[in-house]
Coordinates of C-alpha atoms in Angstrom, one line a residue:
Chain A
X1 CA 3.2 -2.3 21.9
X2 CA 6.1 -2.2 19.3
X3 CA 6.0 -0.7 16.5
X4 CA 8.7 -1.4 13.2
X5 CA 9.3 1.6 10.8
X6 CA 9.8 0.5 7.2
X7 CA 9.9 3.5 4.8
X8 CA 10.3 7.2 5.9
X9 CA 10.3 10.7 3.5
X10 CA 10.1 14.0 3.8
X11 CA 7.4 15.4 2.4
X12 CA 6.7 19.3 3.0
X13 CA 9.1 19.9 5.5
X14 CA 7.9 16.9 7.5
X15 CA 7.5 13.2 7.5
X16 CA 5.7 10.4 5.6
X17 CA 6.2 7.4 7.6
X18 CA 5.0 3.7 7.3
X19 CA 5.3 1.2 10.6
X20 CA 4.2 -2.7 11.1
X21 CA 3.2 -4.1 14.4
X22 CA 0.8 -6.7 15.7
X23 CA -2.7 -6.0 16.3
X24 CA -3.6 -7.6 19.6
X25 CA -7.4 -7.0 18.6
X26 CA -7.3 -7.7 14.9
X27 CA -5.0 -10.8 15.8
X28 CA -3.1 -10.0 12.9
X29 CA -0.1 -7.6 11.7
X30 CA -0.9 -4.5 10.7
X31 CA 0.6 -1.9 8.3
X32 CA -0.2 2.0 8.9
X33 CA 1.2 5.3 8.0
X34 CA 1.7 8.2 10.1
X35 CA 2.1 12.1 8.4
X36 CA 4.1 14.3 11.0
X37 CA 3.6 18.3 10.5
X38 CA 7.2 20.3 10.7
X39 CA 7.9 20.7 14.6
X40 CA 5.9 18.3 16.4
X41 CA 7.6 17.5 19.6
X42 CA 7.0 16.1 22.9
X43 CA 6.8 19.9 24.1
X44 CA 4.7 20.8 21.1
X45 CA 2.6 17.4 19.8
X46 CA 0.6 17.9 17.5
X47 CA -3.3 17.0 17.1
X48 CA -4.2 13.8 15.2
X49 CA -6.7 13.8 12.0
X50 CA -7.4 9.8 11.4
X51 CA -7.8 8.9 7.7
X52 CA -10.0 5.8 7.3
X53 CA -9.8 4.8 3.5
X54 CA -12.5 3.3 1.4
X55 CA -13.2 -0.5 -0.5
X56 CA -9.5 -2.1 -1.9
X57 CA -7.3 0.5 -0.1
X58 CA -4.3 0.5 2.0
X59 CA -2.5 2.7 4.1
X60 CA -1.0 4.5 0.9
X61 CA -3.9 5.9 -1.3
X62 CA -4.6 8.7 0.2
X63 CA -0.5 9.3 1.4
X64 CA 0.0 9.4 -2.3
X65 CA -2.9 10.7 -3.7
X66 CA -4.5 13.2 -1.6
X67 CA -2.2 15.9 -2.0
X68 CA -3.1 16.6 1.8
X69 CA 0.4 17.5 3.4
X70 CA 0.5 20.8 1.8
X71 CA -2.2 22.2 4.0
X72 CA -1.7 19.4 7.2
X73 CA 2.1 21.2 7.1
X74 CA 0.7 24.4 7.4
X75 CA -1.9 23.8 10.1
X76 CA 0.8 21.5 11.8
X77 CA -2.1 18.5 11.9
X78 CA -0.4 14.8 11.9
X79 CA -2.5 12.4 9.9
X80 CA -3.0 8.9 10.7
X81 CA -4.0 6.1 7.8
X82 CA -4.7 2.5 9.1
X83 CA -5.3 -0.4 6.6
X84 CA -8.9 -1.0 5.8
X85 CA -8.9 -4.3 7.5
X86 CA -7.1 -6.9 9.4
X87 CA -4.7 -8.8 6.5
X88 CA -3.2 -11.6 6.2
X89 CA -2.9 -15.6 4.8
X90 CA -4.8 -16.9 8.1
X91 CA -6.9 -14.0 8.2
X92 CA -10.7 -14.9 6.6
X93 CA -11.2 -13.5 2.9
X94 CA -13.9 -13.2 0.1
X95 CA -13.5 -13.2 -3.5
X96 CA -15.1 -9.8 -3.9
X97 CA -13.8 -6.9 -3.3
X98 CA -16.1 -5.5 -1.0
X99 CA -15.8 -8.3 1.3
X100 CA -13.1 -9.5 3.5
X101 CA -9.7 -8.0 3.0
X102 CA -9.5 -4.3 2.2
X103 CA -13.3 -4.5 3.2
X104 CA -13.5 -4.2 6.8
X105 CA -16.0 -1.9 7.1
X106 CA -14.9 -0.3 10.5
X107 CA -17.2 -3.0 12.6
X108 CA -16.3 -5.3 15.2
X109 CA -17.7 -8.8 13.5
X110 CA -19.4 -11.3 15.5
X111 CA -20.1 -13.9 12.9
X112 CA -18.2 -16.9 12.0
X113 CA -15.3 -16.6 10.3
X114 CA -15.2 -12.9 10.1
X115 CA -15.2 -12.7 14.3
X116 CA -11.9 -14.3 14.8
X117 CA -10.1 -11.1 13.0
X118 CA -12.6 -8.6 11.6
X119 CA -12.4 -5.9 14.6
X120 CA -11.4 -3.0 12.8
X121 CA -14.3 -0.9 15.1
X122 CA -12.1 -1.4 18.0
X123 CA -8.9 -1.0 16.2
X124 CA -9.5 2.2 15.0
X125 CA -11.6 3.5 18.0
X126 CA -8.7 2.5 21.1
X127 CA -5.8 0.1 20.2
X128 CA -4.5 2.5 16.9
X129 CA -4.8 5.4 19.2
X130 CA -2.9 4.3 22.0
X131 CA -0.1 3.0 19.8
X132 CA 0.1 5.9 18.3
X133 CA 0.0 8.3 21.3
X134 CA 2.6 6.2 22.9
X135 CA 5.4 6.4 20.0
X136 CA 5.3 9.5 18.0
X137 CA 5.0 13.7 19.0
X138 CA 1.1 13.9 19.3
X139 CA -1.7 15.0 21.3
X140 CA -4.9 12.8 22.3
X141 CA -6.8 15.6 20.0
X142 CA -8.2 13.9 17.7
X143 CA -10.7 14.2 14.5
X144 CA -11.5 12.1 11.8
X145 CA -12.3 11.8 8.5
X146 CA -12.3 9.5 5.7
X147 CA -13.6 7.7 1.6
X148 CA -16.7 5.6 1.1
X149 CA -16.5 3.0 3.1
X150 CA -14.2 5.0 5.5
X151 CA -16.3 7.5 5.1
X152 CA -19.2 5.4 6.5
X153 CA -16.3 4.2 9.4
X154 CA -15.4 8.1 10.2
X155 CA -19.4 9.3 10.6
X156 CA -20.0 6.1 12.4
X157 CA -16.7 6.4 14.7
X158 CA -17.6 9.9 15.5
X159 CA -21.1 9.5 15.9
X160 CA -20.8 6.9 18.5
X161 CA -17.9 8.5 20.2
X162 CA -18.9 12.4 20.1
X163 CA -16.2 12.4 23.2
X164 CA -13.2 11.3 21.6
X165 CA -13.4 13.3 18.5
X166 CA -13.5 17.2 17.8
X167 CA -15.5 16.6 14.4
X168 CA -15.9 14.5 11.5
X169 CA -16.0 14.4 8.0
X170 CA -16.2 12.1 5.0
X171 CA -16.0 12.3 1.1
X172 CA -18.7 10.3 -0.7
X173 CA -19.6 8.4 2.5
X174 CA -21.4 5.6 2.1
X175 CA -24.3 7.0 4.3
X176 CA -26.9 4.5 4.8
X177 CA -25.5 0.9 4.0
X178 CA -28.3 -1.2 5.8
X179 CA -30.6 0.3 2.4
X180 CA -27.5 -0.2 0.2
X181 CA -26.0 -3.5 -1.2
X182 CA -22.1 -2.7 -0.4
X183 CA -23.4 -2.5 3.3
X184 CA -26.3 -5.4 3.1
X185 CA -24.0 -7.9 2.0
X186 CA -21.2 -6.4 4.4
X187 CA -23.7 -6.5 7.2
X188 CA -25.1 -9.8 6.4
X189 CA -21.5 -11.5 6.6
X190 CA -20.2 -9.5 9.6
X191 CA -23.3 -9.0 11.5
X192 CA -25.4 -11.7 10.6
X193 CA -29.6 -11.1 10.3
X194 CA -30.1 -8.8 13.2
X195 CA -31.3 -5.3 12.3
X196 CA -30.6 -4.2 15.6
X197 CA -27.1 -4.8 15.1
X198 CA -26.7 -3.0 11.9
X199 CA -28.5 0.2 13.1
X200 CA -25.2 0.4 15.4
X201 CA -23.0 1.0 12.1
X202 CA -25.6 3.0 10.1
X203 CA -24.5 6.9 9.9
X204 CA -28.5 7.1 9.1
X205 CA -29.7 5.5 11.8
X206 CA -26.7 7.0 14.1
X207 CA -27.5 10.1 13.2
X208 CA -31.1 10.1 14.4
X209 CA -30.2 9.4 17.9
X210 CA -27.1 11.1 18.3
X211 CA -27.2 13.0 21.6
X212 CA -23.8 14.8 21.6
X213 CA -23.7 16.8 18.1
X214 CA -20.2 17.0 16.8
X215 CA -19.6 19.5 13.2
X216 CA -19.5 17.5 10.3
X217 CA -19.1 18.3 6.8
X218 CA -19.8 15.7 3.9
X219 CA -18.5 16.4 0.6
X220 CA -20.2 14.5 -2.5
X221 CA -19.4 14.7 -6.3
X222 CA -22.7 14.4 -8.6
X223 CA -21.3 12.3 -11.3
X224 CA -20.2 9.9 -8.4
X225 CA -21.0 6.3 -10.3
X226 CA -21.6 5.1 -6.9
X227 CA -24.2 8.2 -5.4
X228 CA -27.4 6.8 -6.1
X229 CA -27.3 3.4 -5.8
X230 CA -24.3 3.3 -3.2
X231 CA -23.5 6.0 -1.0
X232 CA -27.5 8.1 -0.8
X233 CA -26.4 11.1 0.9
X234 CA -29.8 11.7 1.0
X235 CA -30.3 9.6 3.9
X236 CA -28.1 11.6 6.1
X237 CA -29.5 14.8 4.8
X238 CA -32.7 13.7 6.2
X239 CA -31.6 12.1 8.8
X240 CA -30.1 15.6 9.8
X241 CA -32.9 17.8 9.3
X242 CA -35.1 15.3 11.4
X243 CA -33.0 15.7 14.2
X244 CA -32.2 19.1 13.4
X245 CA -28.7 18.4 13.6
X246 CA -25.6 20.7 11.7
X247 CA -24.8 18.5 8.9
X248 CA -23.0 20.3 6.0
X249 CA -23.1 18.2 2.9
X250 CA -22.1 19.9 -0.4
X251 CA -22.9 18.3 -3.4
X252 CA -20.1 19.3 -6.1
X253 CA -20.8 19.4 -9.6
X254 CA -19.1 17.1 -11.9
X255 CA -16.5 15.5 -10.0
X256 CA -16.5 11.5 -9.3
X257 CA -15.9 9.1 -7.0
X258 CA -11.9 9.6 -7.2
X259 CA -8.7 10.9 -5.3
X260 CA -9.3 13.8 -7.8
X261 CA -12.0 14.2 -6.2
X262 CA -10.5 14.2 -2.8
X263 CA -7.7 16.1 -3.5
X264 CA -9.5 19.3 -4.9
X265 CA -11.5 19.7 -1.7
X266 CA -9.1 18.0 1.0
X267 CA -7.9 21.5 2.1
X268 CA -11.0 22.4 3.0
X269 CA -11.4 19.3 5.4
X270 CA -8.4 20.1 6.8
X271 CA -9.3 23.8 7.5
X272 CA -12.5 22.8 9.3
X273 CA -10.9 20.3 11.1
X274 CA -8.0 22.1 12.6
X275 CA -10.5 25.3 13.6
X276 CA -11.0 22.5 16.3
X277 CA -8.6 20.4 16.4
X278 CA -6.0 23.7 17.5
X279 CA -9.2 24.9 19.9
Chain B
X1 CA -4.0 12.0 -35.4
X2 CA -7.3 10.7 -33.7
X3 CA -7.2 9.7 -30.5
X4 CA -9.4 8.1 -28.1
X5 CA -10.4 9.0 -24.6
X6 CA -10.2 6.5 -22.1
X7 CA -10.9 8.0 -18.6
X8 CA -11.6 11.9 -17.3
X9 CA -12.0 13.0 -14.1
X10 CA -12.4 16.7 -13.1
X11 CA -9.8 18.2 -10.3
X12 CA -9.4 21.4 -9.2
X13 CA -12.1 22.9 -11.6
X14 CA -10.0 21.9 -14.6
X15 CA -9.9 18.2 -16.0
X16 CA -7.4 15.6 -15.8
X17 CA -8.0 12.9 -19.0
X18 CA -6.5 10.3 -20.6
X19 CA -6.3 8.9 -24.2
X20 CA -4.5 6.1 -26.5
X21 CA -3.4 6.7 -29.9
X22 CA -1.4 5.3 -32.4
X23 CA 2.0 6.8 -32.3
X24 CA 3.6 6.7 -36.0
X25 CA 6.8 7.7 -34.6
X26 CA 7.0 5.0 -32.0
X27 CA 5.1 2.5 -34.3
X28 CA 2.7 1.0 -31.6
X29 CA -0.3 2.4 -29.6
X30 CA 0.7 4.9 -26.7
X31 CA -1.4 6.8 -23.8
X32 CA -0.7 10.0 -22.7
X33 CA -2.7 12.1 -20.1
X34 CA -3.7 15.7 -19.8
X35 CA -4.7 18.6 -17.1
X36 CA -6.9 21.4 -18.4
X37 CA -7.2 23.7 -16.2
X38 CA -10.7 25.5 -15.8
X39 CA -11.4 27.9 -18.5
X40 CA -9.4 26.9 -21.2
X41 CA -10.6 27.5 -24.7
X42 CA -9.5 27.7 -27.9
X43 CA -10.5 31.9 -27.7
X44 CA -8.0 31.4 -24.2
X45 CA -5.8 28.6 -25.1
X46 CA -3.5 27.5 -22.3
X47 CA 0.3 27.0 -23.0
X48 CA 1.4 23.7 -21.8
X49 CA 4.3 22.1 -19.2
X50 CA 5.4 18.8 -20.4
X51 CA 6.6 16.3 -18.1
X52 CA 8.6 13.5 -18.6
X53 CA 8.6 10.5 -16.0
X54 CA 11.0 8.3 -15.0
X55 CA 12.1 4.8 -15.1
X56 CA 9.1 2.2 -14.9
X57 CA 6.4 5.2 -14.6
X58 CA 3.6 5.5 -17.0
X59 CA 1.5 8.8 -17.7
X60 CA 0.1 8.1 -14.2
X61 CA 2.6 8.6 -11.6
X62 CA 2.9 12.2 -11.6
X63 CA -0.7 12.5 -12.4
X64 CA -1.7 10.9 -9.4
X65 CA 1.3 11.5 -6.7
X66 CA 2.5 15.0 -7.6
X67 CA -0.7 17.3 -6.1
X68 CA 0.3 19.6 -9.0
X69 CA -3.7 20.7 -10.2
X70 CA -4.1 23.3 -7.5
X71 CA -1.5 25.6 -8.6
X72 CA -1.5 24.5 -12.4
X73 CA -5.2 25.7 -12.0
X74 CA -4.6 28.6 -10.1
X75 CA -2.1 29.1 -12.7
X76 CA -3.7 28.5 -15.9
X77 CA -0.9 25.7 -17.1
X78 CA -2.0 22.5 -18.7
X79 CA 0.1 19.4 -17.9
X80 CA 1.0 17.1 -20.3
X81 CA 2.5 13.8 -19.0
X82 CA 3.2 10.8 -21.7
X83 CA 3.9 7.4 -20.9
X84 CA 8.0 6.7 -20.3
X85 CA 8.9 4.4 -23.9
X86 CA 7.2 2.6 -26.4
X87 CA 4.7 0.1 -25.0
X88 CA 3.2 -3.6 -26.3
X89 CA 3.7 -7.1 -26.9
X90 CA 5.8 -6.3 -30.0
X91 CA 8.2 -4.0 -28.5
X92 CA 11.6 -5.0 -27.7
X93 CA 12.0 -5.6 -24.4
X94 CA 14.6 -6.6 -21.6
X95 CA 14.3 -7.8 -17.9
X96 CA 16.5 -4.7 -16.1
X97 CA 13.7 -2.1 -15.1
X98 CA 16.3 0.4 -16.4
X99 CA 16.4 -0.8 -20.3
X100 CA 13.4 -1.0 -22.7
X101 CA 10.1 -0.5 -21.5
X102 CA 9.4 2.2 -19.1
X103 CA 13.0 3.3 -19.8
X104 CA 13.4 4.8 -22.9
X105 CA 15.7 7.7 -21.9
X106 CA 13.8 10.6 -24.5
X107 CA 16.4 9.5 -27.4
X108 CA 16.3 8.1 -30.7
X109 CA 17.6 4.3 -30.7
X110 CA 20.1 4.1 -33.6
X111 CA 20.7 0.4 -32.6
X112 CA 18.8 -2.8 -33.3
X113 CA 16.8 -4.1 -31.7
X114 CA 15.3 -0.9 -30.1
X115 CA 15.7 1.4 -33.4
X116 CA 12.4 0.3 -34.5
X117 CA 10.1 1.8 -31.6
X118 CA 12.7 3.7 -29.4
X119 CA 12.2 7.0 -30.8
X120 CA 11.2 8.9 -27.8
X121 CA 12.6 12.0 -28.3
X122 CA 11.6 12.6 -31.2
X123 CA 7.9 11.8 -30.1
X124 CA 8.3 14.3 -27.3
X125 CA 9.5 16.9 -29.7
X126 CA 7.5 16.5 -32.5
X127 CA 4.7 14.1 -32.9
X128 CA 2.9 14.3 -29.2
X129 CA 2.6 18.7 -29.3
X130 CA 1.5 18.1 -32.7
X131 CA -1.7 15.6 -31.3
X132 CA -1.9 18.2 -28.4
X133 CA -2.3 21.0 -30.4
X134 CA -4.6 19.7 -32.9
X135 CA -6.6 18.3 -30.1
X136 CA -7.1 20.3 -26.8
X137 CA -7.8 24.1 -25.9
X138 CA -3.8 25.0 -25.6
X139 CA -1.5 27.6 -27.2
X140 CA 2.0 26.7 -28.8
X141 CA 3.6 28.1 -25.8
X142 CA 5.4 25.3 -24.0
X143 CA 8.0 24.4 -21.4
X144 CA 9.2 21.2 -20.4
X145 CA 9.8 19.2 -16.6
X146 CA 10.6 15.8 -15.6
X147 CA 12.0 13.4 -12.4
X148 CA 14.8 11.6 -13.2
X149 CA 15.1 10.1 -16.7
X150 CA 12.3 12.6 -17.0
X151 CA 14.5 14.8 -15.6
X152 CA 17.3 14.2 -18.2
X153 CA 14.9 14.1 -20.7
X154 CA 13.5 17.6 -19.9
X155 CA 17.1 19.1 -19.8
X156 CA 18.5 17.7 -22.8
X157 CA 15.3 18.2 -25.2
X158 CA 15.0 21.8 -23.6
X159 CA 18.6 22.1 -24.2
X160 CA 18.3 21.2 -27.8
X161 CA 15.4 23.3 -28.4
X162 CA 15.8 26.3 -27.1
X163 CA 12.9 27.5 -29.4
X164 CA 10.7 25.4 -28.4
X165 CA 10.6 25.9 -24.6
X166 CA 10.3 28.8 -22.7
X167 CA 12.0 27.3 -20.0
X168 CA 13.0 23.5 -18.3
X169 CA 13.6 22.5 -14.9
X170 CA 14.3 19.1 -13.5
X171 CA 14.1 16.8 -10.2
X172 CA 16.7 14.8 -9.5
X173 CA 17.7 14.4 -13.0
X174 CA 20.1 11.7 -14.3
X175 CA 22.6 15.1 -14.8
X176 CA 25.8 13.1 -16.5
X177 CA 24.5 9.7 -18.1
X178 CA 27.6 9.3 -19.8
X179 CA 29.0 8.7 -16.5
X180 CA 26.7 7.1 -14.5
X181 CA 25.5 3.2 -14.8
X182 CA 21.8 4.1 -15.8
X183 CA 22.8 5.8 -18.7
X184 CA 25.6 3.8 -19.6
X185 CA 23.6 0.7 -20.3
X186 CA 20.8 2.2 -21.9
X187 CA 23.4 4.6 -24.4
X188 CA 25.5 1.3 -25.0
X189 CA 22.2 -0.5 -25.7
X190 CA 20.0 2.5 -27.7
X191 CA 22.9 4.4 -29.2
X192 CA 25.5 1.9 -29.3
X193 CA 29.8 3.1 -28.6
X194 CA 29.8 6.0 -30.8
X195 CA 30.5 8.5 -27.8
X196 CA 30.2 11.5 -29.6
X197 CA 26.2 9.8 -30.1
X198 CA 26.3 9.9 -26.4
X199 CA 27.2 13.4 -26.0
X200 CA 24.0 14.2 -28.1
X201 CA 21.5 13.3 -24.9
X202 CA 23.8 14.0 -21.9
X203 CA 22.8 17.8 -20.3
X204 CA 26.3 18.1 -18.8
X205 CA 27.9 17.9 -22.2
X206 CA 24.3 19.7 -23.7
X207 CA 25.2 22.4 -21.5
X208 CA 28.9 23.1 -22.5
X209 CA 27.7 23.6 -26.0
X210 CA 24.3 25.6 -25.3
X211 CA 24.1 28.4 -27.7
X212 CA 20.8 29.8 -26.8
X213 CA 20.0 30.0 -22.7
X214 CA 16.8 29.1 -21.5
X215 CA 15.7 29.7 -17.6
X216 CA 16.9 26.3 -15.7
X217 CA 15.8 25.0 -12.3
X218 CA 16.7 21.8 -10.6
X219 CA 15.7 20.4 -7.4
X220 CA 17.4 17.9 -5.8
X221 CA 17.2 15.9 -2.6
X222 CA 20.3 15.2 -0.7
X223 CA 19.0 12.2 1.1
X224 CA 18.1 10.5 -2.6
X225 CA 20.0 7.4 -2.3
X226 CA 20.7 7.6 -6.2
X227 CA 22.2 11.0 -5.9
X228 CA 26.0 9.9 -6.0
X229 CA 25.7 7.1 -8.2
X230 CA 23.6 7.7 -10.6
X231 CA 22.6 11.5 -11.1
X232 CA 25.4 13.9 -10.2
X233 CA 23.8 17.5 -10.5
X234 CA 27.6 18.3 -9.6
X235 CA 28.7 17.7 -13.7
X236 CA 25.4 20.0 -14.0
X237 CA 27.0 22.8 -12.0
X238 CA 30.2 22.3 -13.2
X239 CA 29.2 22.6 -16.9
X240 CA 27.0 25.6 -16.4
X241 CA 30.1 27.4 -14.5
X242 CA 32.1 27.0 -17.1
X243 CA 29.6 28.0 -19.5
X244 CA 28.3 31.1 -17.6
X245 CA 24.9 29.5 -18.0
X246 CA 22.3 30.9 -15.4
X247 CA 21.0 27.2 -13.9
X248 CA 19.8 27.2 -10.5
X249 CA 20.3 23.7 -8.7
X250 CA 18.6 23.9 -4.8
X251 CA 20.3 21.1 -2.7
X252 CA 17.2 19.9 -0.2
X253 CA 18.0 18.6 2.6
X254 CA 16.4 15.4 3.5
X255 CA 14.9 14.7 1.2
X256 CA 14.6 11.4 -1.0
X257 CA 13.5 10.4 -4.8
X258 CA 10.4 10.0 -4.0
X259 CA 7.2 11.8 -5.3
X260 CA 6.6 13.1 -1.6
X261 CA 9.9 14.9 -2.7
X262 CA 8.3 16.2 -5.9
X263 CA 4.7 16.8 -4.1
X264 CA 6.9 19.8 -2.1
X265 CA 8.6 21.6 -4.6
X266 CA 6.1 21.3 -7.3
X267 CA 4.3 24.5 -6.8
X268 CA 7.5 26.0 -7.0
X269 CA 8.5 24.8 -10.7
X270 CA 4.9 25.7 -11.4
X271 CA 5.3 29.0 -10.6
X272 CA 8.6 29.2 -12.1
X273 CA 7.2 28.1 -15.5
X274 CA 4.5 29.9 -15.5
X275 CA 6.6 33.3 -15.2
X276 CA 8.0 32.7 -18.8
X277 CA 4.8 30.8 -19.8
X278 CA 2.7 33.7 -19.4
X279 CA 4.8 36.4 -20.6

């Protein structure tokens, strides 16, 4: 498992740093970025927030846009930021942009020709992990949080693997894609027809028969152009009280879909995050 | 002066918009973008930091990389960040990303073909807090920042208008152009060989000469890999040493030319503004 550095900065007293290496899982190389707080050592390593980004995005929105390392500095939280799906001139594509590359949806595909690469369920949930426990100054604490459709992968992720993570969050998850058409027509080509199958990727549907009950806070902007027809908080709001589980979603007035968006309220994911993460 | 909103997003509480005009000054159509912070009114007008980008940035760079809203709105500072040159089809051009478009250096081209558009500074000065004023909920109180050519651009317009600003600081600024390649091809090119033209936009020379003294800071990164080439903050010291000027330049160890560079100090240079902003 090698891994190839190819940009480094300081940034707040610690490091912004970008690495290649190839996915044995995605079948594919891989970009991500790794933030490291001030002071993370062998002796000290520090816990791990994963960042899973939304439709179009690489490693480097959120690096660059979420103003995060401020707060992650301060806390002394590394942050992790894979690609959004395998990449690559072999690797299957679509000419939209919510299919194919940058659209991986955090699934493992099982239909034809999205199977032979489109694993990023997997990637995210062991192989990234274990790469990046191996190389740099962190613990195997871990949370994770993430945009749209990486907000959809973080709930999903954590739902599914209450074990592995110490909570979750998501700004304007897409919450219920089976009932939405970003996640029908992702579903369709990744999954195929079998409702079954979807339900397994469905923070909804998750939700409803999660046994393990990890905190999560979901933060949504009301003049989101996506909320109604997209991302239907009100899903997982119901989905929540149903099961009577501790769902915190705040619905914040005026702000869109945006890293503006993100950045104004990313301190406070990282605050609720590290009150477990440093547990 | 109308101008024409093209995209607003709110951040921190406050408002971060953009808009296209036509610039007579610069003879084409420009953008420029704006932070309001919450609360501003024309009964509680906010005074306003200008920044200045550098080469190949628009209005967007610092907008998006420099997580500058939190404190600005904490703060009460608007930020106003125009685009780097004259822009279009019609503008002279050239291939090097360090002459013509997205590097027009804040100076007034005396020399064909760039003295029909290239009149940056005196946009800066004149013509853009003009549009501001008439236009947003912001006082006449201003002070003036920039990154590299933005950051020679903030020292010499500060330094030439001493009643104008309250006070200028700089990252990484192109400290000497006279002496550095940057500058010398875009002087040559803008201004032509008149040297004593030269002297006109250069802070180090600015500086010898500075009648009135406005509050300085500079930060600079000593692992930017521009820093001995091209931007010598030494001719910066040196000047102000001779002059008895009061300019604080903070050597950081580290770090690069990046906006993850800016992103840590930025807070700082807000709050150093602000203390002669608000006064």
């Amino acid at each position: 498992m090698t891994i190839e550095n190819i940009s480094q900065a300081k940034v707040f007293g610690g490091w912004h740093k970008q690495y290649t290496h190839t996915s044995i899982r995605l079948n594919c190389d891989m970009r991500f970025a790794i933030f490291l707080p001030p002071n993370a050592s062998k002796a000290q390593p520090a816990p791990v927030l994963y960042w899973l980004s939304g439709l179009t995005c690489t490693d480097e929105n959120f690096m660059q846009k979420a103003g995060a390392f401020r707060k992650a500095a301060e806390l002394g939280v590394a942050i992790v930021a894979p690609d959004t799906s395998p990449r690559g001139g072999d690797v299957a594509d679509d000419d939209g942009y919510d299919l194919g590359q940058g659209a991986g949806f955090y699934l493992n595909a099982t239909q034809e020709p999205w199977s032979r690469h489109y694993h990023m369920y997997d990637y995210v949930t062991e192989e990234l992990p274990a790469l990046i426990e191996a190389n740099f100054p962190v613990s195997t604490v871990k949370s994770i949080s993430g945009h749209s459709m990486g907000g959809h992968g973080a709930l999903t992720i954590g739902l599914k693997n209450p074990n592995a993570y110490r909570s979750i969050s998501a700004f304007s998850p897409i919450s219920n894609p089976m009932q939405c058409p970003w996640g029908q027509k992702a579903f369709n080509a990744y999954l195929g027809s079998d409702f079954e199958a979807w339900k397994e990727y469905d923070a909804s549907e998750l939700l409803k028969q999660a046994q393990a009950r990890l905190p999560i806070l979901v933060d949504q902007g009301e003049a989101d152009g996506f909320l109604v027809e997209q991302l239907k908080p009100e899903a997982l709001i119901a989905a929540a009280k149903a099961h009577d589980s501790e769902v915190q979603v705040r619905m914040q007035p005026g702000y869109d879909h945006s890293y503006y968006f993100i950045s104004s309220f990313i301190d406070d994911h990282l605050e609720f995050h590290a009150a477990y993460l440093n547990q």
